Coordinates of C-alpha atoms (C1' of nucleotides) in Angstrom, one line a residue:
Chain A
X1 CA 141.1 173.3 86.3
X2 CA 138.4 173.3 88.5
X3 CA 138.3 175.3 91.9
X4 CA 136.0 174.1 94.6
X5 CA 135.5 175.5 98.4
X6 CA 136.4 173.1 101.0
X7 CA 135.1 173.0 104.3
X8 CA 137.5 171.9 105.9
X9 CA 139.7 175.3 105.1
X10 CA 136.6 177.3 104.3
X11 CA 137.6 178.6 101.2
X12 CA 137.7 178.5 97.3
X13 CA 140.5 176.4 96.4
X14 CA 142.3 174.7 93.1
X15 CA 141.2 170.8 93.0
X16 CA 144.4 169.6 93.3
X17 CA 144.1 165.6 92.3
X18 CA 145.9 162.8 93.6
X19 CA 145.9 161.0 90.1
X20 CA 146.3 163.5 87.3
X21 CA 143.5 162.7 85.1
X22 CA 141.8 160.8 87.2
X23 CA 139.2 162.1 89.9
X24 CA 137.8 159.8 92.6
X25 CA 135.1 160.9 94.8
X26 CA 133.2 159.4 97.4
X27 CA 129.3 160.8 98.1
X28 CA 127.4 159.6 101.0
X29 CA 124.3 158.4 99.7
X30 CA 120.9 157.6 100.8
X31 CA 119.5 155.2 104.5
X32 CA 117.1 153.3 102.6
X33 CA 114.3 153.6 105.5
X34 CA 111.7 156.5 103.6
X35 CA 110.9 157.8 100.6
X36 CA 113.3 159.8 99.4
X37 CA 113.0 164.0 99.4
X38 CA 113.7 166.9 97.6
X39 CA 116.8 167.8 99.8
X40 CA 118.3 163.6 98.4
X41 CA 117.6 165.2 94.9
X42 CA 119.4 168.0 95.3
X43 CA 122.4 166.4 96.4
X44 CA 122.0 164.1 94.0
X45 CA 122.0 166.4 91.3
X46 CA 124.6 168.7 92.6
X47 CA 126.9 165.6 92.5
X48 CA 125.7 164.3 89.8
X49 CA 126.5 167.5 87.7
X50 CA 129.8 168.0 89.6
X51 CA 130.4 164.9 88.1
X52 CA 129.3 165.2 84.6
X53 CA 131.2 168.1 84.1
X54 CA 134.7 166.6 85.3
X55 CA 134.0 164.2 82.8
X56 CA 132.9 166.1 80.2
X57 CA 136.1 168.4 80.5
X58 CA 137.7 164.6 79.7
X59 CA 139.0 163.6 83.4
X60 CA 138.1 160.2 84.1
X61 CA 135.8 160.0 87.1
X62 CA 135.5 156.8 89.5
X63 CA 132.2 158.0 91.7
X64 CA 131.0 156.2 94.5
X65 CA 128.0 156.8 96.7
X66 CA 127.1 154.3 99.4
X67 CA 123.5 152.8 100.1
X68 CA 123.4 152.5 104.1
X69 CA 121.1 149.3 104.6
X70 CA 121.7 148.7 107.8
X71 CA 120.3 151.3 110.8
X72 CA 118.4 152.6 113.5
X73 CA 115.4 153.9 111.4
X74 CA 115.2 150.6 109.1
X75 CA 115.1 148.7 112.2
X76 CA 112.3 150.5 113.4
X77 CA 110.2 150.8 110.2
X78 CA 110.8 147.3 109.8
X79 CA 108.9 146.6 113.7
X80 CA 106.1 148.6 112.4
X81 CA 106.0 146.8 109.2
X82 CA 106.2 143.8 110.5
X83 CA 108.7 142.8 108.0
X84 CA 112.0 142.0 107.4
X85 CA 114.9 144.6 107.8
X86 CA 116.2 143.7 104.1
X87 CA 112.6 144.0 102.7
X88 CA 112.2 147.3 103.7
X89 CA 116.0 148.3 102.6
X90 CA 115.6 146.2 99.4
X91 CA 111.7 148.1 98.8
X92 CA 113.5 151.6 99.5
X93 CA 116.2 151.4 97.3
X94 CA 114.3 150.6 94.5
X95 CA 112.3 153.8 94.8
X96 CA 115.6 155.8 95.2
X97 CA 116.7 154.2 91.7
X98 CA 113.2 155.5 90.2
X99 CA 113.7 158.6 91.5
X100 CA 117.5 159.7 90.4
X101 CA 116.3 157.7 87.3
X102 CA 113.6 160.8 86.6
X103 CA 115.9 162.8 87.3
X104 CA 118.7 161.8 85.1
X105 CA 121.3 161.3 87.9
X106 CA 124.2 158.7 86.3
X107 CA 124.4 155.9 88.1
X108 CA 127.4 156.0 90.5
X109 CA 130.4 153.8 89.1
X110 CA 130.3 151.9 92.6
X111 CA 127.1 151.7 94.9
X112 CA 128.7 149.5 98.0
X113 CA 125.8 148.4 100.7
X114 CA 126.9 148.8 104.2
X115 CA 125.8 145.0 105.4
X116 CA 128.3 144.2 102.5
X117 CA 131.1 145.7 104.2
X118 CA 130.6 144.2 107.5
X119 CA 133.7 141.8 107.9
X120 CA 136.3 145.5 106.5
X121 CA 134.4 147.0 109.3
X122 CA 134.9 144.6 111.9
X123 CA 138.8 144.7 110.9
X124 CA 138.6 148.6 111.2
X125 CA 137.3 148.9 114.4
X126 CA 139.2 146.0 115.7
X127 CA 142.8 148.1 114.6
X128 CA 141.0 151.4 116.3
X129 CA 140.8 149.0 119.7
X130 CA 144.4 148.6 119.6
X131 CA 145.1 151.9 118.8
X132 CA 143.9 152.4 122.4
X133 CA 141.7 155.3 120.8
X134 CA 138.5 152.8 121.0
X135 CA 137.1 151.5 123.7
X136 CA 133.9 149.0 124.3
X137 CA 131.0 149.2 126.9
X138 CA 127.9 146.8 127.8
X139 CA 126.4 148.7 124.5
X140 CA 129.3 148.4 122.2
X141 CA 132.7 149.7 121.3
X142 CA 133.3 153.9 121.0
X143 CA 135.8 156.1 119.8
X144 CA 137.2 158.5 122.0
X145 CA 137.6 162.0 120.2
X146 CA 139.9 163.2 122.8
X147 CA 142.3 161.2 121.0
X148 CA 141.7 162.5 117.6
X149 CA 143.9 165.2 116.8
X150 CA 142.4 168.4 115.3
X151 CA 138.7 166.9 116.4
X152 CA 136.1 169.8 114.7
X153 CA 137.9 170.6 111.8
X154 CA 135.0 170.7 109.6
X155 CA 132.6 172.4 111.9
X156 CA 135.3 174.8 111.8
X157 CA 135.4 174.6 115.8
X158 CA 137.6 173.6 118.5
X159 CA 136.2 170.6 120.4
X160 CA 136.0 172.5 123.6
X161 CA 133.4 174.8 122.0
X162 CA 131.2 172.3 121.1
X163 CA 128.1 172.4 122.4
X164 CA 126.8 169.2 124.1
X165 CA 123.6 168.4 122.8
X166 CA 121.2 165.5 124.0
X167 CA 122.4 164.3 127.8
X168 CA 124.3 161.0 127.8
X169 CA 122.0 157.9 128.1
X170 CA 124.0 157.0 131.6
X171 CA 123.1 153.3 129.8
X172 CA 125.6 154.4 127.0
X173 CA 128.8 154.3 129.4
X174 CA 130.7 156.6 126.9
X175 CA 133.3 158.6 128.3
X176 CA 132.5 161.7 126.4
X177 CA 129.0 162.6 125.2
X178 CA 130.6 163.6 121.5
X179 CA 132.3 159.7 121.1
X180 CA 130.5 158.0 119.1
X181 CA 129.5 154.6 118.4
X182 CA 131.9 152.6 115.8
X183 CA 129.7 149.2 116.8
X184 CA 126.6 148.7 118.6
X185 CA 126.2 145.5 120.6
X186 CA 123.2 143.4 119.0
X187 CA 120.1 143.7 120.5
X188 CA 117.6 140.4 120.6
X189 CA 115.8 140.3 117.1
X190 CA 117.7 143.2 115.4
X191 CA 119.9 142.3 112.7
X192 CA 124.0 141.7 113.7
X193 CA 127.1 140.0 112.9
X194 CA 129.8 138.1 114.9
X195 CA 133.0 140.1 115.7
X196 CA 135.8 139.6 118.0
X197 CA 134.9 142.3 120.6
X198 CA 131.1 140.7 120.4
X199 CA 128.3 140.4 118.1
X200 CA 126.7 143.6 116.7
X201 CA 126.0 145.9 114.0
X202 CA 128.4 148.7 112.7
X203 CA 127.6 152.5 113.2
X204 CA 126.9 154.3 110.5
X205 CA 130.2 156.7 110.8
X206 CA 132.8 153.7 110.0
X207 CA 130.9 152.4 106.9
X208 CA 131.9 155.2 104.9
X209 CA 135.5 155.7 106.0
X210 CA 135.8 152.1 105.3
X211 CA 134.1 151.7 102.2
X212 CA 135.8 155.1 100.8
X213 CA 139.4 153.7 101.7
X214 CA 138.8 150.6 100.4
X215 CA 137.6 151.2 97.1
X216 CA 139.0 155.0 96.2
X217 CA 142.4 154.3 98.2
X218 CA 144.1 157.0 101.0
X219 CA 144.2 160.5 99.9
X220 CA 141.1 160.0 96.9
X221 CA 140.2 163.6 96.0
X222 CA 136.3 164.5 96.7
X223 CA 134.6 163.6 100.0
X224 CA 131.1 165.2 99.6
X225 CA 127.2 165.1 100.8
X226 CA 124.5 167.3 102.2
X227 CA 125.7 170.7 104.6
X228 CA 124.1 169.0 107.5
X229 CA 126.4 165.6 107.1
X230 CA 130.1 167.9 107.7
X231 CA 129.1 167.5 111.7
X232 CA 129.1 165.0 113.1
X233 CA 128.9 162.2 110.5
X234 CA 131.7 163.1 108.2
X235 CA 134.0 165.2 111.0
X236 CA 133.0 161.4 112.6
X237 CA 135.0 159.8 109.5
X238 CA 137.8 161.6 109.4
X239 CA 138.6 161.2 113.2
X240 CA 138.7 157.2 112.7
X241 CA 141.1 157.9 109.7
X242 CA 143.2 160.3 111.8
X243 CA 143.2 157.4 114.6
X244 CA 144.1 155.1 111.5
X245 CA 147.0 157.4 110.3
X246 CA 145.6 157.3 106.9
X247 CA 145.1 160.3 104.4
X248 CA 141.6 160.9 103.6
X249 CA 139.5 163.3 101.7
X250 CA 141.7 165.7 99.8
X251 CA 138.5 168.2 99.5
X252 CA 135.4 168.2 101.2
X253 CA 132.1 169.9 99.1
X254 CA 128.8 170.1 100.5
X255 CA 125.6 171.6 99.2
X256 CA 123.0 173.6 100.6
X257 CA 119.9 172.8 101.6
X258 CA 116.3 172.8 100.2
X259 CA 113.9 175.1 102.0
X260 CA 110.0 175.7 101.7
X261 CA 108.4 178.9 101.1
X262 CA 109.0 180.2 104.2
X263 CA 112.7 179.9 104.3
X264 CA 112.6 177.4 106.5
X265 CA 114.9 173.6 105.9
X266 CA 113.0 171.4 104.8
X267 CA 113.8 167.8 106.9
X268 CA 112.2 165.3 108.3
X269 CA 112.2 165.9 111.9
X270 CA 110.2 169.6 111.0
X271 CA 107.9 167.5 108.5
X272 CA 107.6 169.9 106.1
X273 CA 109.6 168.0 103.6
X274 CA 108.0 166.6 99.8
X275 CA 109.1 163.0 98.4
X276 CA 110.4 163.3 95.1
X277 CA 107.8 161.3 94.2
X278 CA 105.2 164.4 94.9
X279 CA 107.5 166.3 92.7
X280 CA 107.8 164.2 89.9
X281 CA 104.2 163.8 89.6
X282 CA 103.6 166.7 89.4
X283 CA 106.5 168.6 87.3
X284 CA 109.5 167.2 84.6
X285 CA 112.2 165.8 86.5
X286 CA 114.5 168.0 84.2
X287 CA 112.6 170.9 85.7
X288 CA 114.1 170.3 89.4
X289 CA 117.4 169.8 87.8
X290 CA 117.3 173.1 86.3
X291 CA 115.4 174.6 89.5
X292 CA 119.1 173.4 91.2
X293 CA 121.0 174.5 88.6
X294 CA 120.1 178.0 89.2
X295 CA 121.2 178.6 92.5
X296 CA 124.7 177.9 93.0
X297 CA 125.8 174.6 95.3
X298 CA 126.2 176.3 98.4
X299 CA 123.2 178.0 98.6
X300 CA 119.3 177.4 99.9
X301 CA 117.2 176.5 97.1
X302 CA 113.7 177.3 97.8
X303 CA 111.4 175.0 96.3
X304 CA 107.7 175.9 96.2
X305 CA 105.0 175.7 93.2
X306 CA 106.0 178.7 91.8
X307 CA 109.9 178.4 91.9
X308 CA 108.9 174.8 90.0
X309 CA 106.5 176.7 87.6
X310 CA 109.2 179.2 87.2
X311 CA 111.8 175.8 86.0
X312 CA 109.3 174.6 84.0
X313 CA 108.9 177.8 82.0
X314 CA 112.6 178.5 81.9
X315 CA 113.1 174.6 80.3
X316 CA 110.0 174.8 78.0
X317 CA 112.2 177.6 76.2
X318 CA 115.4 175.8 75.9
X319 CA 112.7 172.9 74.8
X320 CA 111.5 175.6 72.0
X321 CA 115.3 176.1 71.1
X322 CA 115.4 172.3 70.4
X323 CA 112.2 171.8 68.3
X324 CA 113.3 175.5 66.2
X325 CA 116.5 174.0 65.1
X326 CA 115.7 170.4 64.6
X327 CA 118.1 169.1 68.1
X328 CA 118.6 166.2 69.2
X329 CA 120.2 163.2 70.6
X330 CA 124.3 162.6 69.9
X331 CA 125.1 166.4 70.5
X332 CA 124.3 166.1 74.1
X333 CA 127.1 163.6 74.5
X334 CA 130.0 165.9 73.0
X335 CA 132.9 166.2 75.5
X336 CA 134.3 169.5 75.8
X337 CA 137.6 169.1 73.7
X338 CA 135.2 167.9 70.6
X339 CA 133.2 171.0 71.1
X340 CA 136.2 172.9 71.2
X341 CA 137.2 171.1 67.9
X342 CA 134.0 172.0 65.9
X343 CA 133.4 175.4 67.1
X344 CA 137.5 176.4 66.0
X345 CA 136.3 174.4 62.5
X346 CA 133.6 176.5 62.2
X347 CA 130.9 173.9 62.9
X348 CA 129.8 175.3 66.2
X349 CA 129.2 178.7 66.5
X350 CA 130.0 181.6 69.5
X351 CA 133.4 179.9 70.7
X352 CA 133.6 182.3 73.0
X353 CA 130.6 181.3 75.1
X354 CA 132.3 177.6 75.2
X355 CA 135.6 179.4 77.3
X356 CA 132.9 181.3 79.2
X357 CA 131.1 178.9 80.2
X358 CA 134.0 176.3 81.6
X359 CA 135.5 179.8 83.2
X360 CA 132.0 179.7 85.2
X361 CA 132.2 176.3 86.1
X362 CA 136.0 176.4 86.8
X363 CA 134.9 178.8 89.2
X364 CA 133.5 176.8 92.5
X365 CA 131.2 175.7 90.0
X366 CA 128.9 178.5 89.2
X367 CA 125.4 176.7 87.8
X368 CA 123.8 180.2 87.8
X369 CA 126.4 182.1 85.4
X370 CA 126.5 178.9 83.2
X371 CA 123.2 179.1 82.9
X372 CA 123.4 182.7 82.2
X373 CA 126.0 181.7 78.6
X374 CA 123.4 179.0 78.1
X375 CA 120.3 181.7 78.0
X376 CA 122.0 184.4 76.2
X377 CA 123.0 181.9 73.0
X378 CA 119.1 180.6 73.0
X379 CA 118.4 184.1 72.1
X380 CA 121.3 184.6 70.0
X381 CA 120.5 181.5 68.0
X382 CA 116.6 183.0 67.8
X383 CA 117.9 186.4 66.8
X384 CA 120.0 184.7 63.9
X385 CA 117.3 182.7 62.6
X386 CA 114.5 185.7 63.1
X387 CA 117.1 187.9 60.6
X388 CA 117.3 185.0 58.1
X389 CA 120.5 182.8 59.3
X390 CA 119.3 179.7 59.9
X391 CA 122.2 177.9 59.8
X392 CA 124.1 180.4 61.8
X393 CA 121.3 180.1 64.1
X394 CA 121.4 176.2 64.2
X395 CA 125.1 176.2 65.1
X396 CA 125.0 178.6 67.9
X397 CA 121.4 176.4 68.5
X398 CA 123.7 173.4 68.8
X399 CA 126.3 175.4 71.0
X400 CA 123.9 175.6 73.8
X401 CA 122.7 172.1 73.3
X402 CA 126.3 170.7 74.0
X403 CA 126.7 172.8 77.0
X404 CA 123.4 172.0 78.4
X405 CA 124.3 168.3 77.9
X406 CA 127.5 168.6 79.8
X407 CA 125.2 169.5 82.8
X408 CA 122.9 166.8 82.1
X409 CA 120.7 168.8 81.3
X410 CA 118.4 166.5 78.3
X411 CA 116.8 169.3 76.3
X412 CA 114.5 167.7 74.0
X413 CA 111.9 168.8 71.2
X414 CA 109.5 166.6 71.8
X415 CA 107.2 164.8 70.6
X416 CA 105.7 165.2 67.1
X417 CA 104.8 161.8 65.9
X418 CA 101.4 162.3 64.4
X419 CA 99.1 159.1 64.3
X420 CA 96.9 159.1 61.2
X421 CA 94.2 161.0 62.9
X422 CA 96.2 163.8 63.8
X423 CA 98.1 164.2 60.3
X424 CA 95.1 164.4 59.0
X425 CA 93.9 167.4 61.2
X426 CA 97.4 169.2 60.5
X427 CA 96.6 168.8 57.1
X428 CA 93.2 169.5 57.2
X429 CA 94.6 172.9 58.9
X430 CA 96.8 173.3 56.6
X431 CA 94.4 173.4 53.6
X432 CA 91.8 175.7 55.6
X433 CA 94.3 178.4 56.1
X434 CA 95.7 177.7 52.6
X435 CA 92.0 178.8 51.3
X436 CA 92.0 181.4 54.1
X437 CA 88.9 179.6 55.8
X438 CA 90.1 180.7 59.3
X439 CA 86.5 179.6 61.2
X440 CA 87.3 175.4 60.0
X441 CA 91.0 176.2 60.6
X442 CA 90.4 177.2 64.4
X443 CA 88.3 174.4 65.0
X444 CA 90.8 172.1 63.6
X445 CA 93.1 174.0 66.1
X446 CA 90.8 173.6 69.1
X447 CA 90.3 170.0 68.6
X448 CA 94.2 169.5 68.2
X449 CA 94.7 171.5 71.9
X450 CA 92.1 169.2 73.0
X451 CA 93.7 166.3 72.4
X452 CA 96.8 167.1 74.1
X453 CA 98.8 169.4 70.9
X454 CA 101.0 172.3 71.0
X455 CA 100.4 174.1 67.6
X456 CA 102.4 176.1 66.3
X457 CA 101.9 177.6 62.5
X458 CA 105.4 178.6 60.8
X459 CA 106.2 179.3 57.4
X460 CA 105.9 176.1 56.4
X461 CA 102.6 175.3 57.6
X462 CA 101.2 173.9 60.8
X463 CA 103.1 172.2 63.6
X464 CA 102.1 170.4 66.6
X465 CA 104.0 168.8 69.0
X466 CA 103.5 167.9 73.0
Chain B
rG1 C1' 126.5 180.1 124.7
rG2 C1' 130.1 178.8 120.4
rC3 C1' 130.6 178.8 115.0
rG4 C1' 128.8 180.1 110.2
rG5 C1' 125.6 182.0 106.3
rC6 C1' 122.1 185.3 104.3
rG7 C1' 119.1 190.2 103.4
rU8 C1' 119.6 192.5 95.4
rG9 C1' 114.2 195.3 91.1
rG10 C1' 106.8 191.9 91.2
rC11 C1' 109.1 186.6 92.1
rC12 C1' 113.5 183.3 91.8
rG13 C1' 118.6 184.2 91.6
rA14 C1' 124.1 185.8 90.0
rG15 C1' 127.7 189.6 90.4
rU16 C1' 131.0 193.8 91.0
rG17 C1' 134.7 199.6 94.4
rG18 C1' 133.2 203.9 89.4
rU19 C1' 131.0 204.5 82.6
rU20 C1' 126.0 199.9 79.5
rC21 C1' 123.5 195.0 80.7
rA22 C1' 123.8 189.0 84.8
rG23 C1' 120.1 185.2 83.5
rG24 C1' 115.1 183.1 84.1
rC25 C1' 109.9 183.8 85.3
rA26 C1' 105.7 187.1 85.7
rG27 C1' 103.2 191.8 84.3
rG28 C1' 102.9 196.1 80.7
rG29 C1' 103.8 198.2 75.6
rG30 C1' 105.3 197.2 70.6
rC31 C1' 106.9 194.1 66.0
rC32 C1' 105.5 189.6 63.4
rU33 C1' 100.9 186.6 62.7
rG34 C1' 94.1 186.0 59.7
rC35 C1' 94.0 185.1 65.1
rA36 C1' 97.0 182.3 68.4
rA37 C1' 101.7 179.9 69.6
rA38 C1' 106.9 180.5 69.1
rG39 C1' 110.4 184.4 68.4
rC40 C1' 112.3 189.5 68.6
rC41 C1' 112.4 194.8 70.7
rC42 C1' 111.2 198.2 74.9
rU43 C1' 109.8 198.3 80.2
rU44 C1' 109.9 203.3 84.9
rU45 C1' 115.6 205.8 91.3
rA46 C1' 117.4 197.0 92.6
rC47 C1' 121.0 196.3 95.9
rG48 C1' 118.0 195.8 104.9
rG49 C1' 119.2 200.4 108.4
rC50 C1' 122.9 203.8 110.5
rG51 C1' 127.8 205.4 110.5
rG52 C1' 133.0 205.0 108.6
rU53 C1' 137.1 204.4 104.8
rU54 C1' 137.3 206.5 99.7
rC55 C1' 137.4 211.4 94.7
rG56 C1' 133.4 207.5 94.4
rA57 C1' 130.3 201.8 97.8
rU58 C1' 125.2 197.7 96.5
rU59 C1' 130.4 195.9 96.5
rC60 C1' 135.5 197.3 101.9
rC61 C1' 135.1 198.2 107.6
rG62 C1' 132.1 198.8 112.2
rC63 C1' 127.5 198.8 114.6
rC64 C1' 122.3 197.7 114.4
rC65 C1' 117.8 195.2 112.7
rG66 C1' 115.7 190.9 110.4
rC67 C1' 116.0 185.8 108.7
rC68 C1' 118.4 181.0 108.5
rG69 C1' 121.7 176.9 109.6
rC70 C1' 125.3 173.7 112.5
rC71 C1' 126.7 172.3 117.5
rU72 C1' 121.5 165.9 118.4
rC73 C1' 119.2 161.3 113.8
rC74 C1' 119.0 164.4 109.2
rA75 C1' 121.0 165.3 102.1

RNA sequence: GGCGGCGUGGCCGAGUGGUUCAGGCAGGGGCCUGCAAAGCCCUUUACGGCGGUUCGAUUCCGCCCGCCGCCUCCA
């Protein structure tokens, strides 16, 4: 079984699930105001793989990752716009589905939108007013962290300690600086919604405790999302279900960030941030998947032309793997036991590097080592093939084509449909070397590159592919 | 000020108290090839500094230097 570190003890620990079998987790997704960046991608695919894997080690896996479309930020790009608040979330989220779409992220199995959730909220922050633990001013209704026992667990500090940041807006009438708004009373032409302590819009903090609860139930096993998101937003969440007195995350995993060149985070507020957009224009989405493969969870990835030309490289040869041994498709889908299955029935090759592999992963999910197994049977399977095994060499071929698959990872041979025009080259290559006419045949060659061809010659003759 | 992380060979990036090696990329040499491509083989004291513990430390402890993050919207 899986071991993951959790924040909120700070170390490595057994995933311990509420439901055997079953895992739920909860992933706080995207604020549909911007384009989204390479630090959403990353989290993305860090969940996206955590989640792959549980599955493909045959626990069934109930994912859900909010879309907040309701905020500050759409507000204001909506003013400046001049259009609707739900044009702007609606526009946004459709270029966060391109995005994790290039870059083979599985759609969650639940995508709840915050504005849907409004009347759950309005009940949950109408029971944390009873509680007494609430309170409302001119501007809305706040929670009181005082009241929340064990307030800075996950930034691993006692709420004394804390820092106070940004002055209070005297206009904000909180009692603390750190409460924080559960509702904010509606302001003339922003979007809001009646409620019993006065019409407004939710804060961003209750939408995930209450969309969590409500559809993964108390105590569901994986709360996770971006390192910057532990304090305040998700510390934020647990103090309402404290207040509540109902279990929440069981584990709490979050991922490094993405930095630039210079070492440096890349966010919005600094500006030196790229849209995945940028990226995927310019480099194979699988590419960035691998580039976060390679670093493990927790760590900074630094992302710069080279690190991506360094991906691309690394992918083209597990590509090369693919197109050697004739790859493809259904393998990619076998779960774990099935590949277990076939390499004890001799159909897969190296079953050691399948218990190697899941030992890595087991292991707070260690991307970089699983990579390592994944590398060292390419070359196995090349060395096999280059002394004559071919089918030897296929199988352990195929070996690292499951495992890559269970990381969703799509390695893929590529292209080599010929038109008519380019069969005929290949062929017309084919006969000049045949007649050892090298002068026609590197023409033929230089007019294949041209037009966009790998080529390759083998034993068999010439091959091109792109 | 509080809390936390990091510093590994040309680059990215794992890992470990001790004999042999993470892995990828790039460069160099070689094999194969008509030439390429792909593939394979080889590639020179790698572990920030100073102390300490130890038979032995890159790995443990202390100090120092440097970098970064959270404490404020942020993946």
């Amino acid at each position: 079984m899986l071991s993951l570190h959790d924040t909120a003890t700070g170390e490595v620990r057994r995933l311990e699930l509420r439901d055997p079998g079953r895992v739920s987790m909860y992933v706080c997704g995207p604020t549909v105001y911007d384009a989204p960046h390479l630090g959403h991608g990353r989290f993305s695919l860090v969940f996206d793989v955590l989640r792959r894997y549980l599955e493909w080690t045959g626990l069934e896996v109930r994912y859900v990752s909010n879309i907040t479309d309701v905020d500050d930020k759409i507000i204001a790009r909506a003013r400046d716009e001049a259009r609707s608040e739900s044009e702007v979330a609606r526009d946004q989220e459709a270029s966060w589905w391109a995005a994790m779409e290039a870059l083979g992220v599985k759609r969650p199995t639940e995508v709840p939108h915050a504005t849907a959730y409004v009347r759950r909220m309005v009940d949950v922050v109408g029971e944390l007013l009873d509680s007494g633990a609430a309170y409302r001013t001119s501007t809305g209704v706040y929670l009181s962290v005082d009241a929340v026992d064990g307030y800075g667990l996950l930034a691993r500090q006692s709420l004394g300690s804390l820092r106070v940041g940004a002055r209070v807006d005297p206009g904000e009438e909180k009692r603390s600086p750190r409460d924080f708004a559960l509702w904010k009373a509606a302001k003339e032409g922003e979007p809001s919604w009646e409620a019993p302590f006065g019409r407004g819009r939710p804060g961003w903090h209750t939408e995930c405790v209450v969309m969590s609860l409500d559809l993964l139930g108390d105590g569901f096993d994986i709360h996770g999302g971006g390192e910057d998101l532990a304090f305040p937003h998700h510390e934020n969440e647990r103090a309402q279900a404290v207040v509540l007195g109902r279990s929440f995350a069981r584990h709490w995993v979050h991922n490094g960030w993405v930095v630039d060149a210079t070492g440096e985070k890349m966010s919005k507020s600094l500006g030196n941030f790229t849209s995945l957009e940028d990226l995927l224009r310019r480099a194979d989405g699988r590419a960035y998947r691998l580039l976060v493969l390679r670093a493990h969870y927790r760590s900074p990835i630094e992302v710069s032309p080279l690190t991506v030309a360094d991906a691309e490289e690394a992918l083209g040869r597990l590509d090369a793997m693919a197109r050697r041994f004739g790859l493809a498709g259904g393998l990619s889908e076998m779960s774990a036991d099935e590949a277990e299955e076939k390499a004890a029935s001799g159909e897969l090759a190296e079953a050691g590097a399948l218990g190697d592999f899941r030992r890595k992963m087991d292991d707070d999910l260690d991307t970089p080592g699983a990579l390592a197994t994944i590398f060292e049977l390419v070359k196995a399977a090349n060395v096999a093939a280059d002394s004559g095994s071919q089918q030897l060499g296929a199988q352990i071929a195929a070996t690292a084509f499951v495992l890559c698959g269970s990381l969703g990872l799509a390695v893929e041979p590529g292209s080599s449909e010929l038109d008519a025009a380019t069969a005929a080259l290949v062929a017309e290559r084919d006969a000049a070397r045949k007649r050892r006419d090298f002068v026609r045949a590197d023409e033929v060659r230089d007019q294949l590159s041209a037009a966009g061809w790998v080529v390759e010659d083998g034993p068999s003759g010439t091959r091109v592919h792109r």
